[in-house]
PDB file of C-alpha atoms in Angstrom:
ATOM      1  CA  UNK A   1       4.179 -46.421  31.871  1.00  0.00           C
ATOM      2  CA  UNK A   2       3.484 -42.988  30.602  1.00  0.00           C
ATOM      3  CA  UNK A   3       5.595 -43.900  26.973  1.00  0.00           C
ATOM      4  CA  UNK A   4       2.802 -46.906  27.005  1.00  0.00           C
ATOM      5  CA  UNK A   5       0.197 -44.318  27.294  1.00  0.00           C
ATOM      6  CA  UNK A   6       1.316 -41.884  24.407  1.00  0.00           C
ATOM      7  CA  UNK A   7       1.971 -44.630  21.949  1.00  0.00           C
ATOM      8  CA  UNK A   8      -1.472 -45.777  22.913  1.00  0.00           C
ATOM      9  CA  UNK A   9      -3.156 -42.501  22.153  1.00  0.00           C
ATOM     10  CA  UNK A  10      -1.320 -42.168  18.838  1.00  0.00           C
ATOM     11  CA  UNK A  11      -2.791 -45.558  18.079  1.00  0.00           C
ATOM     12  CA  UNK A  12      -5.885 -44.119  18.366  1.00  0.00           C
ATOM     13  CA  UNK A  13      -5.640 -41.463  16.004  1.00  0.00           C
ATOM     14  CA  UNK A  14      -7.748 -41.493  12.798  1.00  0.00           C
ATOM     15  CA  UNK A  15      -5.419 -40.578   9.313  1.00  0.00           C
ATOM     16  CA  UNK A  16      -7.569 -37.300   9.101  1.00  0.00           C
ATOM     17  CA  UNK A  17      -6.982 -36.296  12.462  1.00  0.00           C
ATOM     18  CA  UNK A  18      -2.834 -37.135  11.540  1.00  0.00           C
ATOM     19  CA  UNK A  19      -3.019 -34.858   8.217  1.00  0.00           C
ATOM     20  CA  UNK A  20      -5.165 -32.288  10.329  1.00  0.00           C
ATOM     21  CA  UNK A  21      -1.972 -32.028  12.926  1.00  0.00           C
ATOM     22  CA  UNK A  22       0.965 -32.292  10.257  1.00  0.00           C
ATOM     23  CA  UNK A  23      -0.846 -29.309   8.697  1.00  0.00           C
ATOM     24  CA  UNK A  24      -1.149 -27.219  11.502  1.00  0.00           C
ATOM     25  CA  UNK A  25       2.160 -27.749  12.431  1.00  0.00           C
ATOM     26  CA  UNK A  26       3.082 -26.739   8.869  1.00  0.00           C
ATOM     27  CA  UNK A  27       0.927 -23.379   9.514  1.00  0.00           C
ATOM     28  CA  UNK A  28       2.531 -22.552  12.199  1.00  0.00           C
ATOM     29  CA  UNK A  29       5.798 -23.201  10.744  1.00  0.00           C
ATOM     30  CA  UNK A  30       5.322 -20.747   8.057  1.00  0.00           C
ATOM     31  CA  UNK A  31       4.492 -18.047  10.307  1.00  0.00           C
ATOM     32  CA  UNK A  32       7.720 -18.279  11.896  1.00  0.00           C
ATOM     33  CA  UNK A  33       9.258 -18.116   8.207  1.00  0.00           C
ATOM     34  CA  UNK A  34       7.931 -15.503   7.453  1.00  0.00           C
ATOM     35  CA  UNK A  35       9.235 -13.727  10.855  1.00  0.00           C
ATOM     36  CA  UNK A  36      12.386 -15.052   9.703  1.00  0.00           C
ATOM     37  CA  UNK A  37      12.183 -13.971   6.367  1.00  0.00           C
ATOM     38  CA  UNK A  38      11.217 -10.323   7.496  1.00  0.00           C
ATOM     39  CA  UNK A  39      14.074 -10.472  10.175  1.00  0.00           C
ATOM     40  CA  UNK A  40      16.732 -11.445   7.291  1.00  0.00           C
ATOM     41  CA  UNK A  41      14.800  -8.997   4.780  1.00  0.00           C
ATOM     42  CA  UNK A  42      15.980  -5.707   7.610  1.00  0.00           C
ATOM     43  CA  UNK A  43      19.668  -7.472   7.318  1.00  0.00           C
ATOM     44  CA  UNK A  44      19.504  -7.405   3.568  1.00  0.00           C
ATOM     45  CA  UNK A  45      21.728 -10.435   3.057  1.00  0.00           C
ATOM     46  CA  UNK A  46      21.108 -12.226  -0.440  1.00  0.00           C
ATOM     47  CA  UNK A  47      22.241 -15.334   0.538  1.00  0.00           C
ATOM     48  CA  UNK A  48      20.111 -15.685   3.654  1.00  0.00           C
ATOM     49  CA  UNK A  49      16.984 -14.489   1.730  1.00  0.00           C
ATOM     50  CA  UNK A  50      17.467 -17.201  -0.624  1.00  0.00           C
ATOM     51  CA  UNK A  51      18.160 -19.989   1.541  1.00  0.00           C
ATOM     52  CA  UNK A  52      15.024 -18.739   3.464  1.00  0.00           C
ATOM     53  CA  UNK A  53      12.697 -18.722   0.919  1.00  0.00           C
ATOM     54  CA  UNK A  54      13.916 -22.067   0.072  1.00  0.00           C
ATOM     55  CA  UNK A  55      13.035 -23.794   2.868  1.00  0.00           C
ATOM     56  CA  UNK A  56       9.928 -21.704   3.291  1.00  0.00           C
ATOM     57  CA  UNK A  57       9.049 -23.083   0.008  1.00  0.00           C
ATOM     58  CA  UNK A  58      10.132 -26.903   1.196  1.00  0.00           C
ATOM     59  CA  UNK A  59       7.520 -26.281   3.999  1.00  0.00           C
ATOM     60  CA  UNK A  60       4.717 -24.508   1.913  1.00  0.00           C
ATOM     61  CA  UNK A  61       4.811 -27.199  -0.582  1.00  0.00           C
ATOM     62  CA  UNK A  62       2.036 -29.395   0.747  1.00  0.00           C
ATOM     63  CA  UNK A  63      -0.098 -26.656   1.676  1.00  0.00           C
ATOM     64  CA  UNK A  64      -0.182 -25.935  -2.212  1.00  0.00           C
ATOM     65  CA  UNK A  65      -1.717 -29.153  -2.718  1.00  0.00           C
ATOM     66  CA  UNK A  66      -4.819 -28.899  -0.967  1.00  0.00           C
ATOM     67  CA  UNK A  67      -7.648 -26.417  -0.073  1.00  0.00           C
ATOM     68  CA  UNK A  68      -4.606 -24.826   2.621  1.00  0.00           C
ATOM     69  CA  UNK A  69      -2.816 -22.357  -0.337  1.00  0.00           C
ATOM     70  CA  UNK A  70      -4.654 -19.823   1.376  1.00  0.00           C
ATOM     71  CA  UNK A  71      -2.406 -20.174   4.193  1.00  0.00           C
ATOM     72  CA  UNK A  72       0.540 -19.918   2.491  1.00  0.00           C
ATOM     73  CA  UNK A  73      -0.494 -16.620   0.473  1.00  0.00           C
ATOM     74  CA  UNK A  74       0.997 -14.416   2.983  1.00  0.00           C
ATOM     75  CA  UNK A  75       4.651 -15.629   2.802  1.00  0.00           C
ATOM     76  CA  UNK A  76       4.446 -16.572  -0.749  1.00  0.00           C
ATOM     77  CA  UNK A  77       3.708 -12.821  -1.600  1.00  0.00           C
ATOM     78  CA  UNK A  78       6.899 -12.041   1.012  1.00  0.00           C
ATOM     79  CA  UNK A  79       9.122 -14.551  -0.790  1.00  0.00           C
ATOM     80  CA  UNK A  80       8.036 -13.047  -4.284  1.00  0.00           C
ATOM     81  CA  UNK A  81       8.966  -9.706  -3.197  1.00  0.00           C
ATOM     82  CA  UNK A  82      12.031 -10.615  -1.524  1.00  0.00           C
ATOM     83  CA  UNK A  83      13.088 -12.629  -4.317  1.00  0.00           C
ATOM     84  CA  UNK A  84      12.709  -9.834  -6.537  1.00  0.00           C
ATOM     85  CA  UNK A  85      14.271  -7.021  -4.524  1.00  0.00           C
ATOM     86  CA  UNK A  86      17.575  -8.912  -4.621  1.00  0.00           C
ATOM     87  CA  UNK A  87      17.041 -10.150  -8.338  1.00  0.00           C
ATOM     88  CA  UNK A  88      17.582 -13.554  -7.398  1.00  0.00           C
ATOM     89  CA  UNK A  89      19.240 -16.322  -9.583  1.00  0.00           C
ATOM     90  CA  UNK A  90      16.696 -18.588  -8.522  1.00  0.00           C
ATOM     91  CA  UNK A  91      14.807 -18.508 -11.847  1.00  0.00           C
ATOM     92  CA  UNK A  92      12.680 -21.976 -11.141  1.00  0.00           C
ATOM     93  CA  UNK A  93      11.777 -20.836  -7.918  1.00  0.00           C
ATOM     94  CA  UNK A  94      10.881 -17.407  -8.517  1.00  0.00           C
ATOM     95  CA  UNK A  95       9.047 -18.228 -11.413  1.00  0.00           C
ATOM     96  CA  UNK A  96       7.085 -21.460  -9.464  1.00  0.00           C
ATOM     97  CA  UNK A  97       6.406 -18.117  -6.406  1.00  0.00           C
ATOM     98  CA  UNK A  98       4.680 -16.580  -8.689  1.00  0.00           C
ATOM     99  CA  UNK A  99       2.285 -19.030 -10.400  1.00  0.00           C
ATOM    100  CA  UNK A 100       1.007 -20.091  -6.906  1.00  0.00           C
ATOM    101  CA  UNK A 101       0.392 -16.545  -5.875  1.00  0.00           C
ATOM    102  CA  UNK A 102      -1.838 -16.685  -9.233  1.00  0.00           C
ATOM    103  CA  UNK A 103      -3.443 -19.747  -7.940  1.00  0.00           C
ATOM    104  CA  UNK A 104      -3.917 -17.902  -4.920  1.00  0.00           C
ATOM    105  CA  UNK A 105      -5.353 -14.906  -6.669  1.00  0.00           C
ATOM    106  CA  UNK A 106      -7.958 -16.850  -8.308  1.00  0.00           C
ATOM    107  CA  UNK A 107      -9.406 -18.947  -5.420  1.00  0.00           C
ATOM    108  CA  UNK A 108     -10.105 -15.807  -4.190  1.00  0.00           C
ATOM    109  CA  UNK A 109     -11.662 -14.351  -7.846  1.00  0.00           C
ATOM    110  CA  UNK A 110      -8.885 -11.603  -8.069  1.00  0.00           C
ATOM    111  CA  UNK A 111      -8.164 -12.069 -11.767  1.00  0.00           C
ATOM    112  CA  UNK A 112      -6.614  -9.244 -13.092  1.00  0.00           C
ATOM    113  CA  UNK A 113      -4.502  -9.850  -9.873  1.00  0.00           C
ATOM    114  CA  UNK A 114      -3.654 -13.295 -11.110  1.00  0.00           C
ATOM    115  CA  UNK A 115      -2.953 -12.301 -14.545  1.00  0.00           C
ATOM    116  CA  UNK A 116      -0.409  -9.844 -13.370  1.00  0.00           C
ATOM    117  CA  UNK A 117       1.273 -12.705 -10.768  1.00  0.00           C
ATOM    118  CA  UNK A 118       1.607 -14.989 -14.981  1.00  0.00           C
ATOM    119  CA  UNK A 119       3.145 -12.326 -16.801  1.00  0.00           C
ATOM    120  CA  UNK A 120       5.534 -12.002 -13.628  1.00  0.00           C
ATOM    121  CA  UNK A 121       6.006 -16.226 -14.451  1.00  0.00           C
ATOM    122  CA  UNK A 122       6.363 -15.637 -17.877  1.00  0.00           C
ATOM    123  CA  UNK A 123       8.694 -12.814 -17.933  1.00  0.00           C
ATOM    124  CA  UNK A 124      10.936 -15.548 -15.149  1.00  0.00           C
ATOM    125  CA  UNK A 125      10.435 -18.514 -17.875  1.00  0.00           C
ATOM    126  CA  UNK A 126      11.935 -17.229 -20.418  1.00  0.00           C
TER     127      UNK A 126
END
């Protein structure tokens, strides 16, 4: 009886109130990245921090794609610098880091901030 009533309720619910809850839960996810990402950042383990940042991105990527980036500024900003303390291999990812941070930058009208986040994605394209 109970199953009955929680399929019945998620009947009910609208498309925009289904995208409203996958992106909180993809907030909140983030913020325990980026816990995660500071934890692994004190144990200074390359391998980790990559792997970390990679799913961080996975989860992140949606919020990119909507009026949410500003959400995801906070770790983005971690994984650049984490990314970049250990020199990472990850080119494409670094690089891709980056250019949202400048998206970032200039939804808030930072521009000499952004323009400092491309020449960091330049200087990882080439």
């Amino acid at each position: 009886h109970r199953f009955e009533d929680v399929s019945d309720k998620q009947a009910k619910l609208s498309k925009a109130e289904i995208r409203a809850a996958q992106l909180a839960r993809r907030i909140f996810a983030l913020r325990q990245f980026e816990f995660a990402l500071r934890a692994v950042q004190r144990l200074n383990n390359a391998t980790l921090i990559q792997e970390g940042c990679v799913a961080a991105w996975n989860v992140a990527l949606p919020l990119l794609e909507s009026n949410m980036r500003k959400q995801a500024t906070r770790v983005l900003k971690l994984m650049s610098a984490l990314l970049d303390d250990i020199d990472s291999p990850l080119i494409w990812l670094r690089a891709r880091v980056h250019l949202e941070i400048a998206f970032c930058e200039l939804d808030e009208r930072f521009i000499a901030r952004a323009s400092l986040e491309l020449e960091h994605t330049i200087k990882h394209d080439q």
